[in-house]
Short mmCIF file of C-alpha atoms in Angstrom, two decimals:
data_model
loop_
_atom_site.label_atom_id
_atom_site.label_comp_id
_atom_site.label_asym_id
_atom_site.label_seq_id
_atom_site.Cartn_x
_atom_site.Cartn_y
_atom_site.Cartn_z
CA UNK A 1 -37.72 -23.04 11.59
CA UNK A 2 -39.90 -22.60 14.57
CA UNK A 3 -39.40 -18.76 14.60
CA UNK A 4 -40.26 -18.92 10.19
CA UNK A 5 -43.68 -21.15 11.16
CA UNK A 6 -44.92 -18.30 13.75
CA UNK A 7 -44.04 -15.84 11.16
CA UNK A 8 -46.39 -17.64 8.67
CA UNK A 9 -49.56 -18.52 10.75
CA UNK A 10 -49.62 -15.08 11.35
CA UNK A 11 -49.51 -14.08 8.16
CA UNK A 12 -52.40 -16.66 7.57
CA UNK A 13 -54.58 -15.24 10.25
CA UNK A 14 -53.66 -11.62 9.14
CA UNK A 15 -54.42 -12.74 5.50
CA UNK A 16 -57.94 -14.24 6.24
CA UNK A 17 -58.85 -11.40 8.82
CA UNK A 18 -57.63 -8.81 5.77
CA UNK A 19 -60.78 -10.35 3.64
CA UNK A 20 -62.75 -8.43 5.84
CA UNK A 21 -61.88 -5.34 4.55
CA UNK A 22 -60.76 -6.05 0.70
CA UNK A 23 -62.98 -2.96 -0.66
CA UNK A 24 -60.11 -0.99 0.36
CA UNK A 25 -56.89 -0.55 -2.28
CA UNK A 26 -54.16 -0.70 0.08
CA UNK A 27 -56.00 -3.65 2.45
CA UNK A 28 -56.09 -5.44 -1.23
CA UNK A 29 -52.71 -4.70 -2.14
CA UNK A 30 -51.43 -6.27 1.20
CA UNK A 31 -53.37 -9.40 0.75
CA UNK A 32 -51.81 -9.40 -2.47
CA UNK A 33 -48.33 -9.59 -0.96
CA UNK A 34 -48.98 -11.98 1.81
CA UNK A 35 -50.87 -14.82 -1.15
CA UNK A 36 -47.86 -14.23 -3.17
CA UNK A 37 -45.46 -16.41 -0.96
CA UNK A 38 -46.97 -17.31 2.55
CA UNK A 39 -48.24 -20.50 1.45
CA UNK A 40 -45.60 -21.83 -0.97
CA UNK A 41 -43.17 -21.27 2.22
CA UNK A 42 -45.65 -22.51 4.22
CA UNK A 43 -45.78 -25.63 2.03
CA UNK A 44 -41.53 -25.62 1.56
CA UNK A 45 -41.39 -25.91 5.25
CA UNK A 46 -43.97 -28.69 5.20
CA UNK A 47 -41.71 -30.44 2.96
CA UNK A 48 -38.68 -30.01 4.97
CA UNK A 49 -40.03 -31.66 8.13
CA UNK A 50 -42.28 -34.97 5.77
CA UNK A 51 -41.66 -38.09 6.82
CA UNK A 52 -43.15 -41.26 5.61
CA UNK A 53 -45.47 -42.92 8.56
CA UNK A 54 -48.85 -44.49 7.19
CA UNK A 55 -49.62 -43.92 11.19
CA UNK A 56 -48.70 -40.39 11.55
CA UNK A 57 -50.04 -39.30 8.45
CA UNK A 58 -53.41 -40.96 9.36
CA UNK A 59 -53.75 -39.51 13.00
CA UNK A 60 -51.97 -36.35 12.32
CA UNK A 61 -53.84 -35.52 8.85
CA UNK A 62 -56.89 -37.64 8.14
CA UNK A 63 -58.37 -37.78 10.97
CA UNK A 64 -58.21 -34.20 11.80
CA UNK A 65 -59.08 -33.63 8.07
CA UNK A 66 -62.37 -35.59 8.90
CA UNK A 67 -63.21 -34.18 12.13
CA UNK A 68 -62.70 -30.27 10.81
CA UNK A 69 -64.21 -30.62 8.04
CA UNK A 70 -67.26 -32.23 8.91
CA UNK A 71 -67.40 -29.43 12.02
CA UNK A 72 -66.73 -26.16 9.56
CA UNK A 73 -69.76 -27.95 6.81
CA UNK A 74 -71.85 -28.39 10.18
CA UNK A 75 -70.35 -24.58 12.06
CA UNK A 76 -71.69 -22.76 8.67
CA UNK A 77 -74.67 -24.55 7.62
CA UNK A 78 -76.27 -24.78 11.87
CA UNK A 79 -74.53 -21.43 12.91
CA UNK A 80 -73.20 -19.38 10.82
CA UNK A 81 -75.97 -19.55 7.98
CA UNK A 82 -78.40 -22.79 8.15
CA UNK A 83 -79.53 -21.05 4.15
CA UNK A 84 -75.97 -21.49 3.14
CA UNK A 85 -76.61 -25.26 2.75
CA UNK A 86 -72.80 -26.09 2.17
CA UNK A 87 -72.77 -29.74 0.68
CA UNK A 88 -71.62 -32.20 3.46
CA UNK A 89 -69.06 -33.87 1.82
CA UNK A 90 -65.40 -35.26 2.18
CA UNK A 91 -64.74 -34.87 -1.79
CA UNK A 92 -63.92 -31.34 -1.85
CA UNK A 93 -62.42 -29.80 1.51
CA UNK A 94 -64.14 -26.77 2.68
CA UNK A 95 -62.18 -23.58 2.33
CA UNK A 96 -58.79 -24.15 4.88
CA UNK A 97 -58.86 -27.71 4.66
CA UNK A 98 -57.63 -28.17 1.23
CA UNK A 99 -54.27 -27.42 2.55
CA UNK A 100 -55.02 -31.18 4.75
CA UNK A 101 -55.86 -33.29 1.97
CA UNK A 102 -53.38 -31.67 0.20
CA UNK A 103 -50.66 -32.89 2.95
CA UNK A 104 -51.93 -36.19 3.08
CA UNK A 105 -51.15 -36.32 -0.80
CA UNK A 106 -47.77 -34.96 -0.01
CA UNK A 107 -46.60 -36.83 2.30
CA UNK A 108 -48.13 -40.34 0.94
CA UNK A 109 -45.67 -39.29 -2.03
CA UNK A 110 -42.63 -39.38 0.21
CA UNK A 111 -41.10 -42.92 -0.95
CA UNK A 112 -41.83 -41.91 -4.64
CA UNK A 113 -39.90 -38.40 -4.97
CA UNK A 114 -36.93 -39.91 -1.64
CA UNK A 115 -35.74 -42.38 -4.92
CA UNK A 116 -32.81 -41.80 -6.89
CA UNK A 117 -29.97 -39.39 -6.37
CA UNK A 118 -29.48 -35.93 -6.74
CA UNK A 119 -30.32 -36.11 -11.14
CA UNK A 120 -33.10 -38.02 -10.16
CA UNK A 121 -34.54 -35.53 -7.55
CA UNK A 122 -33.69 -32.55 -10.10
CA UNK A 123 -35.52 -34.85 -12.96
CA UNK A 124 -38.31 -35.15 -10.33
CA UNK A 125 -38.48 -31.88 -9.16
CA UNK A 126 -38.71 -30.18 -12.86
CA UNK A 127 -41.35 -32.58 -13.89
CA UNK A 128 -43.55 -31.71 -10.78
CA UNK A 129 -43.18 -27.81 -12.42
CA UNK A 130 -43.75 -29.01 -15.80
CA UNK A 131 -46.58 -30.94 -14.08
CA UNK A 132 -48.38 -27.54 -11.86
CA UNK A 133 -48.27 -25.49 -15.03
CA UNK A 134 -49.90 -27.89 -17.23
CA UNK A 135 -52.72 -29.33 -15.42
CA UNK A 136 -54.08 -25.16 -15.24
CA UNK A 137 -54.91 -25.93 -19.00
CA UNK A 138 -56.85 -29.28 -17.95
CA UNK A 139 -60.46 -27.69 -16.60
CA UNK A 140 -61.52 -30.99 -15.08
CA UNK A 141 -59.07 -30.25 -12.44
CA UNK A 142 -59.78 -27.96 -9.94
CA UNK A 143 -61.19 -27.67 -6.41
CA UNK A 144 -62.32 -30.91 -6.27
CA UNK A 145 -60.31 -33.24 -3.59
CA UNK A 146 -58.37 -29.86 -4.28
CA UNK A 147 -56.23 -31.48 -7.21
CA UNK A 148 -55.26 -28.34 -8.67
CA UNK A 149 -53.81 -26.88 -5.71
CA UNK A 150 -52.15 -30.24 -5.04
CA UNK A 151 -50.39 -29.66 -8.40
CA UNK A 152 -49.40 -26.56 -8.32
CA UNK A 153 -47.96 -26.51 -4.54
CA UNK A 154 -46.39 -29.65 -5.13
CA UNK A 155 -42.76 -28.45 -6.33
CA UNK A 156 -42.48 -26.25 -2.87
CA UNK A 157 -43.46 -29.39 -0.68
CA UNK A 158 -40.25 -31.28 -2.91
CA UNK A 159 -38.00 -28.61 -2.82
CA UNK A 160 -38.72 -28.15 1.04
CA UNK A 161 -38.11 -32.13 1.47
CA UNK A 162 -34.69 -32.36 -0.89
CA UNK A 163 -33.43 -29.14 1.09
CA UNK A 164 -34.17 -30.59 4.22
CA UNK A 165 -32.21 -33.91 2.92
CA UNK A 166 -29.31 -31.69 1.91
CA UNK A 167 -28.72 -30.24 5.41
CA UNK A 168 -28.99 -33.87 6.52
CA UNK A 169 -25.04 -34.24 4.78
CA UNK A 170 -22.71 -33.06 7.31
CA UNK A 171 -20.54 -32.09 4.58
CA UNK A 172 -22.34 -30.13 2.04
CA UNK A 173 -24.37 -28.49 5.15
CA UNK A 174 -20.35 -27.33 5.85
CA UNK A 175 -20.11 -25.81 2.07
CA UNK A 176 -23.38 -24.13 2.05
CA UNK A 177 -22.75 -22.51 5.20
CA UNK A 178 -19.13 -21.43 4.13
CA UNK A 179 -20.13 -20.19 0.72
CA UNK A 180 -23.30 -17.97 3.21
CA UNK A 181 -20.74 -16.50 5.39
CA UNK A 182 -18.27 -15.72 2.53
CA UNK A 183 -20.93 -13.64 0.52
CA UNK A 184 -23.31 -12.94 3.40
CA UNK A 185 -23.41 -9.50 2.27
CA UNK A 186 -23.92 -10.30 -1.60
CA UNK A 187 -26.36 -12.86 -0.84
CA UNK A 188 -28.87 -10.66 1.76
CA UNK A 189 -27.94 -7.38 -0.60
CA UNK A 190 -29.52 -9.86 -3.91
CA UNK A 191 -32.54 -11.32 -1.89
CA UNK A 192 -33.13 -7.99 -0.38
CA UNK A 193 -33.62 -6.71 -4.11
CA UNK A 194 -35.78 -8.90 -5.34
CA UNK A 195 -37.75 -9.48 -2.59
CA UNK A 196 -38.42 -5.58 -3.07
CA UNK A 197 -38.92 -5.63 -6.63
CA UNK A 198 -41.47 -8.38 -6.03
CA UNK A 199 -43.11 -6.31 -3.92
CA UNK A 200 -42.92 -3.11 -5.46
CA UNK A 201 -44.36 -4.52 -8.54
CA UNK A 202 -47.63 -5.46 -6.49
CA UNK A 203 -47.60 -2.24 -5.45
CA UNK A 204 -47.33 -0.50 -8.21
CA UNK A 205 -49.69 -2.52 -10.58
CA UNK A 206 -52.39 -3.56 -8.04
CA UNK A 207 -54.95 -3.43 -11.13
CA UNK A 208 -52.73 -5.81 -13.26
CA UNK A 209 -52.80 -9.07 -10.58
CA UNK A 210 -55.83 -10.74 -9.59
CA UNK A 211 -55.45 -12.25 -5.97
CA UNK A 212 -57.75 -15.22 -6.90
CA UNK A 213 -55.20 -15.79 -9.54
CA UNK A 214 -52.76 -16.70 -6.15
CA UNK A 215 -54.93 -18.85 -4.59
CA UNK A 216 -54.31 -21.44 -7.78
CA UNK A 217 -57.63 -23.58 -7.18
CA UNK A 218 -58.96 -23.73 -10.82
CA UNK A 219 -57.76 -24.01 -14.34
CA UNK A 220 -56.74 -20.83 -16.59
CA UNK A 221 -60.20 -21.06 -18.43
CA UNK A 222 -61.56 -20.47 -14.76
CA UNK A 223 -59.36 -17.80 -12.83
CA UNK A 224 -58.03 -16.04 -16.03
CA UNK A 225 -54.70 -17.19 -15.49
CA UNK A 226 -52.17 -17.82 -17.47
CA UNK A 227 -49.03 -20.07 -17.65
CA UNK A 228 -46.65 -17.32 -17.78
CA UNK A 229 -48.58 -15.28 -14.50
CA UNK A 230 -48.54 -18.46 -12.58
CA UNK A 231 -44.58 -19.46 -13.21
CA UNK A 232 -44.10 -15.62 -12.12
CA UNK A 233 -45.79 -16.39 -8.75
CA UNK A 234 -43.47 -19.43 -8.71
CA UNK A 235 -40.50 -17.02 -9.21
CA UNK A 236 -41.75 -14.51 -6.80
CA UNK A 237 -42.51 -16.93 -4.20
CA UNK A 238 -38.66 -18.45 -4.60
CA UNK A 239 -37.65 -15.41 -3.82
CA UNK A 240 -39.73 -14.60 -1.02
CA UNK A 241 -38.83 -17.83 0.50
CA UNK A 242 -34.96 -17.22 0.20
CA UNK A 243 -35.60 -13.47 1.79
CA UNK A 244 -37.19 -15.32 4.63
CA UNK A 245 -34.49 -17.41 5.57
CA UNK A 246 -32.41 -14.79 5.54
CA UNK A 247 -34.45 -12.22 7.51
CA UNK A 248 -35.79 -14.52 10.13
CA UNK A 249 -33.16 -14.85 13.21
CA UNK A 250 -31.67 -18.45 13.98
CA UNK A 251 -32.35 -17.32 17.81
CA UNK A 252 -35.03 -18.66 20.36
CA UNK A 253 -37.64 -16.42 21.13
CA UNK A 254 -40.00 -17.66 23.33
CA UNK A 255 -43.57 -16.41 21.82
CA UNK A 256 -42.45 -17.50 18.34
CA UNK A 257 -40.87 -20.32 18.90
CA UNK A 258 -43.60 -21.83 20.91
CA UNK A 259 -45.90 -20.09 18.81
CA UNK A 260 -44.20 -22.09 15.76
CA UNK A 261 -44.20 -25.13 17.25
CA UNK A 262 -48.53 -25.21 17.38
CA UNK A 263 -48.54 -23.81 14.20
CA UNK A 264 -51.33 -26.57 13.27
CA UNK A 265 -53.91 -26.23 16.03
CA UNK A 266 -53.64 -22.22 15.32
CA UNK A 267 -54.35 -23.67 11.80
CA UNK A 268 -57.41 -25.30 12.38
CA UNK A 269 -58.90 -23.38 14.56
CA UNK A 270 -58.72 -19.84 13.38
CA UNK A 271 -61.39 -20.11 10.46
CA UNK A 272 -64.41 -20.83 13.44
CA UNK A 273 -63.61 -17.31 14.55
CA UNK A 274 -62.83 -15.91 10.98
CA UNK A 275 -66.51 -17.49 9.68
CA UNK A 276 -68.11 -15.75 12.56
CA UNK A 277 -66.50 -12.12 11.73
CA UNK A 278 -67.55 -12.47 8.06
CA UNK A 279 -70.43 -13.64 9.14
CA UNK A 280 -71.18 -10.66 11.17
CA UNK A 281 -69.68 -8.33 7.80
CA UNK A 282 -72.19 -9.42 6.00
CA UNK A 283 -69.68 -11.75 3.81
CA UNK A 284 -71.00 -15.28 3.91
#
């Protein structure tokens, strides 16, 4: 998991430093690929590792949420560009810290999605996809306390939790790894596939996806998206997800697994020195 996390804060960084340079087709058409699935795993892998703790979700997410967002409102508006004038508010998180408030959503959901048994969780997790494709139709919901996003991520964070709840039985942990081993190659040769059809598909119709269709902050009437473009990403992001686990190596490395393990302060710190390069582009 640790070696999965590094993986992904990298791409995050890489994806935000790639803005710099989006005039450029290929530069796009990478970005493109890295918003298709980074943060849905991202989010997946939140899930897995949720707990419930009123405590630890209001040290570890709401007080950070405060303090970076009021510094990134203050960074851009006394540093970056005092005529930017970015609203100082707690409302609607400024650029990176959606995924924050998001969490603290998440996670305060815990108790509420933990209920039941396994028809119940399968009942819950369809409705939360019934739920992220139908509130893009609803235009009050959007960036604000970033409900849209909430929404839409939401059946990653469950899936990520129930998986992690799966592994928890000794037993079925047994059969899942059994059934891996006996089709290893079947399995890896599928995932490889798709996860190259995904890809080649981005490549090969850069003009026909949008990437601010992937960043699924504002209604269809907003972005221009559609139901059937965002359960796509849903699909494609599945599969990216699956590839992942299966490409990654269940072996400790020490940059990445150390790396993975302050995948957070990496997290909240990047963006000061990502402002400052777009800043100095010409972008902000």
């Amino acid at each position: 998991m640790d070696n999965i996390k590094a993986m992904l804060i990298i791409l995050v960084v890489v994806g935000h430093l790639l803005e710099l340079f989006l005039k450029s087709g290929n530069v796009k058409t990478i970005y493109k690929i890295i918003y298709s699935f980074h943060m849905p795993l991202f989010i997946f892998i939140s899930g897995y590792f949720a707990k419930f703790n009123l405590k630890k979700i209001i040290t570890g997410l709401v007080v950070p949420y405060m303090i970076f967002q009021a510094a990134y409102i203050l960074y851009v508006n006394y540093i970056i560009d005092p005529e930017k004038d970015v609203a100082f508010t707690f409302a609607q998180p400024y650029w990176i810290m959606w995924y924050m408030m998001a969490m603290v959503v998440w996670c305060l959901s815990v108790p509420l999605i933990s209920r039941g048994g396994r028809k119940t969780h399968i009942a819950i997790t369809v409705i939360s996809l019934a739920l992220s494709l139908g509130v893009g139709y609803i235009h009050e919901i959007g960036m604000r306390f970033t409900l849209s996003r909430i929404f839409v991520y939401f059946p990653f964070f469950i899936m990520g939790y129930y998986f992690s709840n799966l592994l928890k039985d000794k037993d079925r942990k047994a059969e899942i790894i059994e059934f891996y081993n006996s089709h290893k190659s079947v399995i890896t040769m599928i995932s490889a596939v798709a996860f190259g059809t995904a890809v080649g598909l981005i490549v090969a119709y850069p003009q026909k996806l949008s990437y601010v269709w992937l960043y699924e902050c504002a209604p269809y009437a907003v972005s221009h998206e559609t139901m059937i473009i965002r359960l796509t990403h849903f699909v494609v992001a599945l599969v990216c997800i699956m590839y992942f686990y299966l490409l990654i190596p269940n072996i400790k490395f020490n940059f990445m697994s150390k790396l993975g393990a302050k995948t957070k302060g990496v997290y909240l710190f990047h963006g000061f020195i990502v402002l400052a390069l777009k800043d100095m582009a010409g972008l902000i």
